[in-house]
Amino acid sequence: MNLMYAFFREARENKLIPDNPVARSVKLPKPVEPRQRVLTVEEQEQFLQAAKKNPNYPQFLFMLQTGVRTGEMVGLKWEDIDFDNGIIRINRSMEFRNKETGWRIGPPKSKSGRRTIPMTTVCRNLLLQEKEKRLLGKAENGVKFTQNDIFYVRFYSITIKNVDLIHIIPYNSTIITCQMA
C-alpha cells in the first residue's frame, strides 16, 4: 500500500492525475439486515387458539400483548408492575450463559432494553390472575409458585399443528413450531 500511495502521490505532485486515489478511504455500504416478519393479528389469534391448552399459554399471551422477550418476561418482579398507572417496567433480564455459570439475572443488554411498556386490559387481567395464583401458592404443572414469581417458563419443545409454517423462538426457552391453517 505504501508503494502505491507514494507512486500516486508523485503522479499528483507532477500534475499527471487530479488526486491520489489511494489517499481516499473506501466506505463499504452497511449490510441490510433482513426484517423479521411479525405475526399479523389474525395469526396471533390463530396461534393463541392453538396454544390454549399448552401450559405456557399465559406466557405466550403476555409476550404477544407486550412484545417482551422471554428473558425479560422471566426477569420481571411484581415491583415492576404498576397496576395504578397501567405500565410494566423492564429493568432486568434473565439469560442462560453456559453450563459453568448457569443463569444470569441483570440489566438488559442495551439501553433500549430498559423501558416502560403500557399495559393492555388483556395483559392487566392476565397479570391479576397470575398474581392471585402466587398469593394462593397454587402449584401448576408441577411448579409451586412463590409470591415473587411472575412467570415460569418450561424448557422443552412443543408442536402445535394445523397451519402455514411459522417458527416462534422466544429467547432461551420454549421453541414453538406451528403451522397456521
PDB file of N, CA, C and O in Angstrom, residues 15 31 44 52 97 114 123 129:
ATOM      1  N   LYS A  15       1.267  16.673 -11.421  1.00  0.00           N
ATOM      2  CA  LYS A  15       0.045  17.058 -12.142  1.00  0.00           C
ATOM      3  C   LYS A  15      -0.304  16.099 -13.281  1.00  0.00           C
ATOM      4  O   LYS A  15      -0.843  16.495 -14.301  1.00  0.00           O
ATOM      5  N   PRO A  31     -24.379  -3.545   5.486  1.00  0.00           N
ATOM      6  CA  PRO A  31     -25.278  -4.614   5.023  1.00  0.00           C
ATOM      7  C   PRO A  31     -26.688  -4.391   5.557  1.00  0.00           C
ATOM      8  O   PRO A  31     -26.874  -3.948   6.692  1.00  0.00           O
ATOM      9  N   GLN A  44     -51.807 -14.159  15.208  1.00  0.00           N
ATOM     10  CA  GLN A  44     -51.679 -14.209  16.667  1.00  0.00           C
ATOM     11  C   GLN A  44     -52.893 -14.898  17.283  1.00  0.00           C
ATOM     12  O   GLN A  44     -52.756 -15.731  18.183  1.00  0.00           O
ATOM     13  N   LYS A  52     -54.000 -22.743  23.364  1.00  0.00           N
ATOM     14  CA  LYS A  52     -54.878 -22.582  24.534  1.00  0.00           C
ATOM     15  C   LYS A  52     -54.632 -23.628  25.626  1.00  0.00           C
ATOM     16  O   LYS A  52     -54.634 -23.301  26.804  1.00  0.00           O
ATOM     17  N   ARG A  97     -26.170 -18.415  30.449  1.00  0.00           N
ATOM     18  CA  ARG A  97     -24.830 -18.101  29.947  1.00  0.00           C
ATOM     19  C   ARG A  97     -24.138 -19.357  29.421  1.00  0.00           C
ATOM     20  O   ARG A  97     -23.792 -19.446  28.278  1.00  0.00           O
ATOM     21  N   ARG A 114     -34.010  -1.376  28.504  1.00  0.00           N
ATOM     22  CA  ARG A 114     -34.635  -0.858  29.732  1.00  0.00           C
ATOM     23  C   ARG A 114     -35.715   0.115  29.281  1.00  0.00           C
ATOM     24  O   ARG A 114     -35.416   1.154  28.692  1.00  0.00           O
ATOM     25  N   CYS A 123     -53.647  -7.799  29.180  1.00  0.00           N
ATOM     26  CA  CYS A 123     -52.428  -8.024  29.947  1.00  0.00           C
ATOM     27  C   CYS A 123     -52.679  -7.795  31.444  1.00  0.00           C
ATOM     28  O   CYS A 123     -52.245  -8.583  32.281  1.00  0.00           O
ATOM     29  N   GLN A 129     -54.641 -12.373  37.378  1.00  0.00           N
ATOM     30  CA  GLN A 129     -54.872 -13.816  37.570  1.00  0.00           C
ATOM     31  C   GLN A 129     -53.601 -14.503  38.050  1.00  0.00           C
ATOM     32  O   GLN A 129     -53.637 -15.337  38.959  1.00  0.00           O
TER      33      GLN A 129
END
